[in-house]
Amino acid sequence: MGKQTAHHSSETAFVRPKTAQQAVFEALRHEITTGERSPGSVIVQDAVAEKFNVSRIPIREALKRLEAEEYVSYAPHMGYRVTKLTVDELAEVFHLRDVLEAELIRDAMPKVTGEDITQMREAMAEMDEAAKDADLIALGVANRRFHELTFARSSMERTKRIVAQLWNTADAYRPLYAELMDMSKVNTEHVLITEAMAERDTDRVIALNHEHRKRSIDHIREALAE
């Protein structure tokens, strides 16, 4: 029995090196979510291959994965582009998130722990630091983590995957409206959501989440109008 245990621990300690496909996937996703590649921009595979000094095979695989996660879209004879949505399509994405996250929050709430609340506060602190450094990427990551913690305890895994895809679809637009966000207002709303979570007030968390998201849609409409 002792030998089996030792063998198991050595297996779990093993860390697989990053593949070329994974490296390209992460690099392209980073460029999309930071606005370096804007919505609708064409992704030229030869140029990507030259930039990252890899063959086209890992690029094709990375692009298929990005397509599955809705960061990019493919059209015959046109190739891959960063997913571009109209204002109405973006509003639909945010509306779907609103509806589905409400269900996830209802399912998660009875299982929420004190540790979840602590992690939400930590995510808020990370957002504060990122805002001071004007680091939009870190800000976006911490913001997403904060919101995912409101429903992390839900057992509705399929719904969580759909919500993750909806987040991905809108990620490319975050740099466009980030400057319009009033961070002090965002922080206040996050504090209120956290307090409602700590009190296990499901309806209040959902209502606050709804108002919070509605403001994001208003910002998107304003940014795209410009």
PDB file of C-alpha atoms in Angstrom:
ATOM      1  CA  MET A   1       0.000   0.000   0.000  1.00  0.00           C
ATOM      2  CA  GLY A   2       2.863   2.382   0.950  1.00  0.00           C
ATOM      3  CA  LYS A   3       4.485   2.032  -2.475  1.00  0.00           C
ATOM      4  CA  GLN A   4       1.220   2.820  -4.268  1.00  0.00           C
ATOM      5  CA  THR A   5       0.776   5.997  -2.238  1.00  0.00           C
ATOM      6  CA  ALA A   6       4.321   7.166  -3.002  1.00  0.00           C
ATOM      7  CA  HIS A   7       3.782   6.441  -6.698  1.00  0.00           C
ATOM      8  CA  HIS A   8       0.549   8.444  -6.704  1.00  0.00           C
ATOM      9  CA  SER A   9       2.139  11.488  -5.040  1.00  0.00           C
ATOM     10  CA  SER A  10       4.973  11.544  -7.591  1.00  0.00           C
ATOM     11  CA  GLU A  11       2.368  11.493 -10.387  1.00  0.00           C
ATOM     12  CA  THR A  12       0.453  14.460  -8.962  1.00  0.00           C
ATOM     13  CA  ALA A  13       3.701  16.422  -8.553  1.00  0.00           C
ATOM     14  CA  PHE A  14       4.461  16.109 -12.285  1.00  0.00           C
ATOM     15  CA  VAL A  15       3.900  19.317 -14.256  1.00  0.00           C
ATOM     16  CA  ARG A  16       3.617  18.927 -18.004  1.00  0.00           C
ATOM     17  CA  PRO A  17       5.594  21.551 -19.928  1.00  0.00           C
ATOM     18  CA  LYS A  18       3.529  24.061 -21.899  1.00  0.00           C
ATOM     19  CA  THR A  19       2.922  22.921 -25.490  1.00  0.00           C
ATOM     20  CA  ALA A  20       3.323  25.232 -28.490  1.00  0.00           C
ATOM     21  CA  GLN A  21      -0.463  25.066 -28.968  1.00  0.00           C
ATOM     22  CA  GLN A  22      -1.106  26.131 -25.346  1.00  0.00           C
ATOM     23  CA  ALA A  23       1.457  28.943 -25.589  1.00  0.00           C
ATOM     24  CA  VAL A  24      -0.102  30.297 -28.811  1.00  0.00           C
ATOM     25  CA  PHE A  25      -3.621  29.960 -27.358  1.00  0.00           C
ATOM     26  CA  GLU A  26      -2.674  31.976 -24.261  1.00  0.00           C
ATOM     27  CA  ALA A  27      -0.791  34.618 -26.271  1.00  0.00           C
ATOM     28  CA  LEU A  28      -3.662  35.172 -28.727  1.00  0.00           C
ATOM     29  CA  ARG A  29      -6.255  35.224 -25.940  1.00  0.00           C
ATOM     30  CA  HIS A  30      -4.111  37.824 -24.133  1.00  0.00           C
ATOM     31  CA  GLU A  31      -3.960  39.994 -27.267  1.00  0.00           C
ATOM     32  CA  ILE A  32      -7.743  39.753 -27.721  1.00  0.00           C
ATOM     33  CA  THR A  33      -8.667  40.551 -24.115  1.00  0.00           C
ATOM     34  CA  THR A  34      -6.245  43.515 -23.949  1.00  0.00           C
ATOM     35  CA  GLY A  35      -7.555  45.069 -27.155  1.00  0.00           C
ATOM     36  CA  GLU A  36      -4.326  44.508 -29.074  1.00  0.00           C
ATOM     37  CA  ARG A  37      -6.475  42.531 -31.512  1.00  0.00           C
ATOM     38  CA  SER A  38      -9.766  44.398 -31.802  1.00  0.00           C
ATOM     39  CA  PRO A  39     -13.173  42.827 -32.560  1.00  0.00           C
ATOM     40  CA  GLY A  40     -13.473  41.984 -36.258  1.00  0.00           C
ATOM     41  CA  SER A  41      -9.720  42.055 -36.936  1.00  0.00           C
ATOM     42  CA  VAL A  42      -8.384  39.283 -39.177  1.00  0.00           C
ATOM     43  CA  ILE A  43      -5.931  36.754 -37.750  1.00  0.00           C
ATOM     44  CA  VAL A  44      -3.325  35.960 -40.430  1.00  0.00           C
ATOM     45  CA  GLN A  45      -1.873  32.548 -39.563  1.00  0.00           C
ATOM     46  CA  ASP A  46       1.428  33.105 -41.404  1.00  0.00           C
ATOM     47  CA  ALA A  47       1.986  36.342 -39.499  1.00  0.00           C
ATOM     48  CA  VAL A  48       1.197  34.611 -36.176  1.00  0.00           C
ATOM     49  CA  ALA A  49       3.596  31.762 -37.075  1.00  0.00           C
ATOM     50  CA  GLU A  50       6.374  34.269 -37.776  1.00  0.00           C
ATOM     51  CA  LYS A  51       5.634  36.323 -34.649  1.00  0.00           C
ATOM     52  CA  PHE A  52       5.744  33.351 -32.264  1.00  0.00           C
ATOM     53  CA  ASN A  53       8.290  31.333 -34.268  1.00  0.00           C
ATOM     54  CA  VAL A  54       6.122  28.195 -34.501  1.00  0.00           C
ATOM     55  CA  SER A  55       4.681  26.089 -37.313  1.00  0.00           C
ATOM     56  CA  ARG A  56       1.077  26.531 -38.501  1.00  0.00           C
ATOM     57  CA  ILE A  57      -0.090  23.291 -36.854  1.00  0.00           C
ATOM     58  CA  PRO A  58      -0.174  24.585 -33.235  1.00  0.00           C
ATOM     59  CA  ILE A  59      -1.682  27.854 -34.536  1.00  0.00           C
ATOM     60  CA  ARG A  60      -4.541  25.986 -36.238  1.00  0.00           C
ATOM     61  CA  GLU A  61      -5.180  23.978 -33.052  1.00  0.00           C
ATOM     62  CA  ALA A  62      -5.059  27.112 -30.878  1.00  0.00           C
ATOM     63  CA  LEU A  63      -7.492  28.919 -33.200  1.00  0.00           C
ATOM     64  CA  LYS A  64      -9.931  25.982 -33.099  1.00  0.00           C
ATOM     65  CA  ARG A  65      -9.845  26.173 -29.312  1.00  0.00           C
ATOM     66  CA  LEU A  66     -10.329  29.941 -29.335  1.00  0.00           C
ATOM     67  CA  GLU A  67     -13.277  29.419 -31.694  1.00  0.00           C
ATOM     68  CA  ALA A  68     -14.792  26.826 -29.321  1.00  0.00           C
ATOM     69  CA  GLU A  69     -14.475  29.367 -26.491  1.00  0.00           C
ATOM     70  CA  GLU A  70     -15.990  32.074 -28.751  1.00  0.00           C
ATOM     71  CA  TYR A  71     -13.015  34.435 -28.756  1.00  0.00           C
ATOM     72  CA  VAL A  72     -12.720  34.078 -32.544  1.00  0.00           C
ATOM     73  CA  SER A  73     -15.018  33.070 -35.403  1.00  0.00           C
ATOM     74  CA  TYR A  74     -14.277  31.325 -38.711  1.00  0.00           C
ATOM     75  CA  ALA A  75     -15.789  31.941 -42.140  1.00  0.00           C
ATOM     76  CA  PRO A  76     -14.911  29.968 -45.320  1.00  0.00           C
ATOM     77  CA  HIS A  77     -12.616  31.929 -47.691  1.00  0.00           C
ATOM     78  CA  MET A  78     -12.286  34.604 -44.974  1.00  0.00           C
ATOM     79  CA  GLY A  79     -10.406  32.704 -42.271  1.00  0.00           C
ATOM     80  CA  TYR A  80     -10.379  33.565 -38.587  1.00  0.00           C
ATOM     81  CA  ARG A  81     -11.370  36.903 -37.087  1.00  0.00           C
ATOM     82  CA  VAL A  82     -11.701  38.159 -33.537  1.00  0.00           C
ATOM     83  CA  THR A  83     -15.412  37.737 -32.764  1.00  0.00           C
ATOM     84  CA  LYS A  84     -17.294  40.922 -33.618  1.00  0.00           C
ATOM     85  CA  LEU A  85     -20.774  41.623 -32.283  1.00  0.00           C
ATOM     86  CA  THR A  86     -23.317  44.381 -32.807  1.00  0.00           C
ATOM     87  CA  VAL A  87     -24.515  46.403 -29.823  1.00  0.00           C
ATOM     88  CA  ASP A  88     -27.751  44.379 -29.817  1.00  0.00           C
ATOM     89  CA  GLU A  89     -25.835  41.091 -29.860  1.00  0.00           C
ATOM     90  CA  LEU A  90     -23.678  42.266 -26.953  1.00  0.00           C
ATOM     91  CA  ALA A  91     -26.792  43.327 -25.053  1.00  0.00           C
ATOM     92  CA  GLU A  92     -28.164  39.814 -25.655  1.00  0.00           C
ATOM     93  CA  VAL A  93     -24.935  38.285 -24.285  1.00  0.00           C
ATOM     94  CA  PHE A  94     -25.221  40.372 -21.118  1.00  0.00           C
ATOM     95  CA  HIS A  95     -28.939  39.569 -20.787  1.00  0.00           C
ATOM     96  CA  LEU A  96     -28.252  35.825 -21.061  1.00  0.00           C
ATOM     97  CA  ARG A  97     -25.551  36.123 -18.420  1.00  0.00           C
ATOM     98  CA  ASP A  98     -27.998  37.959 -16.195  1.00  0.00           C
ATOM     99  CA  VAL A  99     -30.623  35.203 -16.485  1.00  0.00           C
ATOM    100  CA  LEU A 100     -28.234  32.260 -16.151  1.00  0.00           C
ATOM    101  CA  GLU A 101     -26.133  33.725 -13.329  1.00  0.00           C
ATOM    102  CA  ALA A 102     -29.325  34.346 -11.352  1.00  0.00           C
ATOM    103  CA  GLU A 103     -30.095  30.615 -11.570  1.00  0.00           C
ATOM    104  CA  LEU A 104     -26.529  29.718 -10.620  1.00  0.00           C
ATOM    105  CA  ILE A 105     -26.581  32.088  -7.613  1.00  0.00           C
ATOM    106  CA  ARG A 106     -29.865  30.557  -6.387  1.00  0.00           C
ATOM    107  CA  ASP A 107     -28.350  27.089  -6.666  1.00  0.00           C
ATOM    108  CA  ALA A 108     -25.035  28.088  -5.055  1.00  0.00           C
ATOM    109  CA  MET A 109     -26.260  30.147  -2.100  1.00  0.00           C
ATOM    110  CA  PRO A 110     -27.081  27.313   0.364  1.00  0.00           C
ATOM    111  CA  LYS A 111     -23.496  26.028  -0.085  1.00  0.00           C
ATOM    112  CA  VAL A 112     -21.643  29.376   0.168  1.00  0.00           C
ATOM    113  CA  THR A 113     -18.908  29.421   2.847  1.00  0.00           C
ATOM    114  CA  GLY A 114     -17.035  32.082   4.770  1.00  0.00           C
ATOM    115  CA  GLU A 115     -13.994  31.268   2.622  1.00  0.00           C
ATOM    116  CA  ASP A 116     -15.952  32.257  -0.511  1.00  0.00           C
ATOM    117  CA  ILE A 117     -16.724  35.659   1.024  1.00  0.00           C
ATOM    118  CA  THR A 118     -13.041  36.100   1.969  1.00  0.00           C
ATOM    119  CA  GLN A 119     -11.994  35.308  -1.605  1.00  0.00           C
ATOM    120  CA  MET A 120     -14.504  37.845  -2.946  1.00  0.00           C
ATOM    121  CA  ARG A 121     -12.922  40.509  -0.733  1.00  0.00           C
ATOM    122  CA  GLU A 122      -9.465  39.443  -1.943  1.00  0.00           C
ATOM    123  CA  ALA A 123     -10.622  39.806  -5.565  1.00  0.00           C
ATOM    124  CA  MET A 124     -11.868  43.319  -4.750  1.00  0.00           C
ATOM    125  CA  ALA A 125      -8.469  44.200  -3.254  1.00  0.00           C
ATOM    126  CA  GLU A 126      -6.783  42.884  -6.425  1.00  0.00           C
ATOM    127  CA  MET A 127      -9.067  45.127  -8.498  1.00  0.00           C
ATOM    128  CA  ASP A 128      -8.055  48.130  -6.377  1.00  0.00           C
ATOM    129  CA  GLU A 129      -4.360  47.402  -6.967  1.00  0.00           C
ATOM    130  CA  ALA A 130      -4.889  46.851 -10.701  1.00  0.00           C
ATOM    131  CA  ALA A 131      -6.833  50.128 -10.979  1.00  0.00           C
ATOM    132  CA  LYS A 132      -3.982  52.020  -9.254  1.00  0.00           C
ATOM    133  CA  ASP A 133      -1.525  50.506 -11.740  1.00  0.00           C
ATOM    134  CA  ALA A 134      -3.910  51.117 -14.676  1.00  0.00           C
ATOM    135  CA  ASP A 135      -3.555  47.402 -15.453  1.00  0.00           C
ATOM    136  CA  LEU A 136      -6.720  46.612 -17.418  1.00  0.00           C
ATOM    137  CA  ILE A 137      -5.858  42.920 -17.795  1.00  0.00           C
ATOM    138  CA  ALA A 138      -5.384  42.294 -14.081  1.00  0.00           C
ATOM    139  CA  LEU A 139      -8.499  44.366 -13.436  1.00  0.00           C
ATOM    140  CA  GLY A 140     -10.567  42.240 -15.816  1.00  0.00           C
ATOM    141  CA  VAL A 141      -9.237  38.964 -14.378  1.00  0.00           C
ATOM    142  CA  ALA A 142      -9.982  39.990 -10.779  1.00  0.00           C
ATOM    143  CA  ASN A 143     -13.425  41.313 -11.743  1.00  0.00           C
ATOM    144  CA  ARG A 144     -14.316  38.045 -13.459  1.00  0.00           C
ATOM    145  CA  ARG A 145     -13.068  36.032 -10.476  1.00  0.00           C
ATOM    146  CA  PHE A 146     -15.183  38.172  -8.143  1.00  0.00           C
ATOM    147  CA  HIS A 147     -18.364  37.476 -10.106  1.00  0.00           C
ATOM    148  CA  GLU A 148     -17.617  33.790 -10.597  1.00  0.00           C
ATOM    149  CA  LEU A 149     -17.319  33.438  -6.809  1.00  0.00           C
ATOM    150  CA  THR A 150     -20.997  34.438  -6.461  1.00  0.00           C
ATOM    151  CA  PHE A 151     -21.977  31.136  -8.071  1.00  0.00           C
ATOM    152  CA  ALA A 152     -18.856  28.973  -7.692  1.00  0.00           C
ATOM    153  CA  ARG A 153     -20.644  26.561  -5.326  1.00  0.00           C
ATOM    154  CA  SER A 154     -23.380  25.773  -7.852  1.00  0.00           C
ATOM    155  CA  SER A 155     -23.446  22.190  -9.093  1.00  0.00           C
ATOM    156  CA  MET A 156     -24.967  23.250 -12.454  1.00  0.00           C
ATOM    157  CA  GLU A 157     -21.759  22.659 -14.412  1.00  0.00           C
ATOM    158  CA  ARG A 158     -23.289  22.871 -17.904  1.00  0.00           C
ATOM    159  CA  THR A 159     -24.792  26.287 -17.102  1.00  0.00           C
ATOM    160  CA  LYS A 160     -21.431  27.441 -15.707  1.00  0.00           C
ATOM    161  CA  ARG A 161     -19.729  26.454 -18.965  1.00  0.00           C
ATOM    162  CA  ILE A 162     -22.289  28.440 -20.986  1.00  0.00           C
ATOM    163  CA  VAL A 163     -21.801  31.481 -18.729  1.00  0.00           C
ATOM    164  CA  ALA A 164     -17.994  31.185 -19.150  1.00  0.00           C
ATOM    165  CA  GLN A 165     -18.445  31.231 -22.946  1.00  0.00           C
ATOM    166  CA  LEU A 166     -20.639  34.329 -22.690  1.00  0.00           C
ATOM    167  CA  TRP A 167     -17.924  36.065 -20.610  1.00  0.00           C
ATOM    168  CA  ASN A 168     -15.347  35.078 -23.261  1.00  0.00           C
ATOM    169  CA  THR A 169     -17.483  36.491 -26.092  1.00  0.00           C
ATOM    170  CA  ALA A 170     -17.645  39.932 -24.481  1.00  0.00           C
ATOM    171  CA  ASP A 171     -14.024  39.970 -23.236  1.00  0.00           C
ATOM    172  CA  ALA A 172     -12.681  41.618 -26.396  1.00  0.00           C
ATOM    173  CA  TYR A 173     -14.961  44.600 -25.757  1.00  0.00           C
ATOM    174  CA  ARG A 174     -13.776  45.267 -22.192  1.00  0.00           C
ATOM    175  CA  PRO A 175     -10.830  47.498 -23.274  1.00  0.00           C
ATOM    176  CA  LEU A 176     -13.263  49.615 -25.338  1.00  0.00           C
ATOM    177  CA  TYR A 177     -15.438  50.604 -22.399  1.00  0.00           C
ATOM    178  CA  ALA A 178     -13.056  50.173 -19.442  1.00  0.00           C
ATOM    179  CA  GLU A 179     -12.176  53.887 -19.408  1.00  0.00           C
ATOM    180  CA  LEU A 180     -15.868  54.799 -19.065  1.00  0.00           C
ATOM    181  CA  MET A 181     -16.205  52.793 -15.856  1.00  0.00           C
ATOM    182  CA  ASP A 182     -16.435  54.728 -12.605  1.00  0.00           C
ATOM    183  CA  MET A 183     -14.230  52.498 -10.435  1.00  0.00           C
ATOM    184  CA  SER A 184     -15.469  53.995  -7.169  1.00  0.00           C
ATOM    185  CA  LYS A 185     -19.041  53.088  -8.227  1.00  0.00           C
ATOM    186  CA  VAL A 186     -17.953  49.592  -9.290  1.00  0.00           C
ATOM    187  CA  ASN A 187     -16.224  49.120  -5.910  1.00  0.00           C
ATOM    188  CA  THR A 188     -19.311  50.283  -4.009  1.00  0.00           C
ATOM    189  CA  GLU A 189     -21.503  47.859  -5.943  1.00  0.00           C
ATOM    190  CA  HIS A 190     -19.052  45.022  -5.303  1.00  0.00           C
ATOM    191  CA  VAL A 191     -19.086  45.807  -1.571  1.00  0.00           C
ATOM    192  CA  LEU A 192     -22.899  45.659  -1.555  1.00  0.00           C
ATOM    193  CA  ILE A 193     -22.888  42.339  -3.456  1.00  0.00           C
ATOM    194  CA  THR A 194     -20.348  40.902  -0.998  1.00  0.00           C
ATOM    195  CA  GLU A 195     -22.392  42.037   2.006  1.00  0.00           C
ATOM    196  CA  ALA A 196     -25.547  40.470   0.539  1.00  0.00           C
ATOM    197  CA  MET A 197     -23.594  37.247  -0.088  1.00  0.00           C
ATOM    198  CA  ALA A 198     -22.351  37.264   3.526  1.00  0.00           C
ATOM    199  CA  GLU A 199     -25.971  37.592   4.687  1.00  0.00           C
ATOM    200  CA  ARG A 200     -27.022  34.829   2.243  1.00  0.00           C
ATOM    201  CA  ASP A 201     -29.605  37.229   0.803  1.00  0.00           C
ATOM    202  CA  THR A 202     -30.123  35.541  -2.567  1.00  0.00           C
ATOM    203  CA  ASP A 203     -32.689  37.948  -4.004  1.00  0.00           C
ATOM    204  CA  ARG A 204     -30.577  40.984  -3.099  1.00  0.00           C
ATOM    205  CA  VAL A 205     -27.422  39.513  -4.678  1.00  0.00           C
ATOM    206  CA  ILE A 206     -29.368  38.830  -7.897  1.00  0.00           C
ATOM    207  CA  ALA A 207     -30.922  42.332  -7.923  1.00  0.00           C
ATOM    208  CA  LEU A 208     -27.548  44.021  -7.323  1.00  0.00           C
ATOM    209  CA  ASN A 209     -25.920  41.859 -10.006  1.00  0.00           C
ATOM    210  CA  HIS A 210     -28.656  42.893 -12.444  1.00  0.00           C
ATOM    211  CA  GLU A 211     -28.123  46.631 -11.823  1.00  0.00           C
ATOM    212  CA  HIS A 212     -24.346  46.195 -12.000  1.00  0.00           C
ATOM    213  CA  ARG A 213     -24.576  44.495 -15.399  1.00  0.00           C
ATOM    214  CA  LYS A 214     -27.081  47.006 -16.773  1.00  0.00           C
ATOM    215  CA  ARG A 215     -24.462  49.719 -16.238  1.00  0.00           C
ATOM    216  CA  SER A 216     -21.932  47.702 -18.266  1.00  0.00           C
ATOM    217  CA  ILE A 217     -24.365  47.518 -21.204  1.00  0.00           C
ATOM    218  CA  ASP A 218     -24.864  51.301 -21.005  1.00  0.00           C
ATOM    219  CA  HIS A 219     -21.079  51.757 -21.134  1.00  0.00           C
ATOM    220  CA  ILE A 220     -20.803  49.443 -24.161  1.00  0.00           C
ATOM    221  CA  ARG A 221     -23.535  51.336 -26.022  1.00  0.00           C
ATOM    222  CA  GLU A 222     -21.729  54.619 -25.277  1.00  0.00           C
ATOM    223  CA  ALA A 223     -18.305  53.268 -26.325  1.00  0.00           C
ATOM    224  CA  LEU A 224     -19.553  51.753 -29.594  1.00  0.00           C
ATOM    225  CA  ALA A 225     -21.562  54.885 -30.424  1.00  0.00           C
ATOM    226  CA  GLU A 226     -18.272  56.830 -30.286  1.00  0.00           C
TER     227      GLU A 226
END
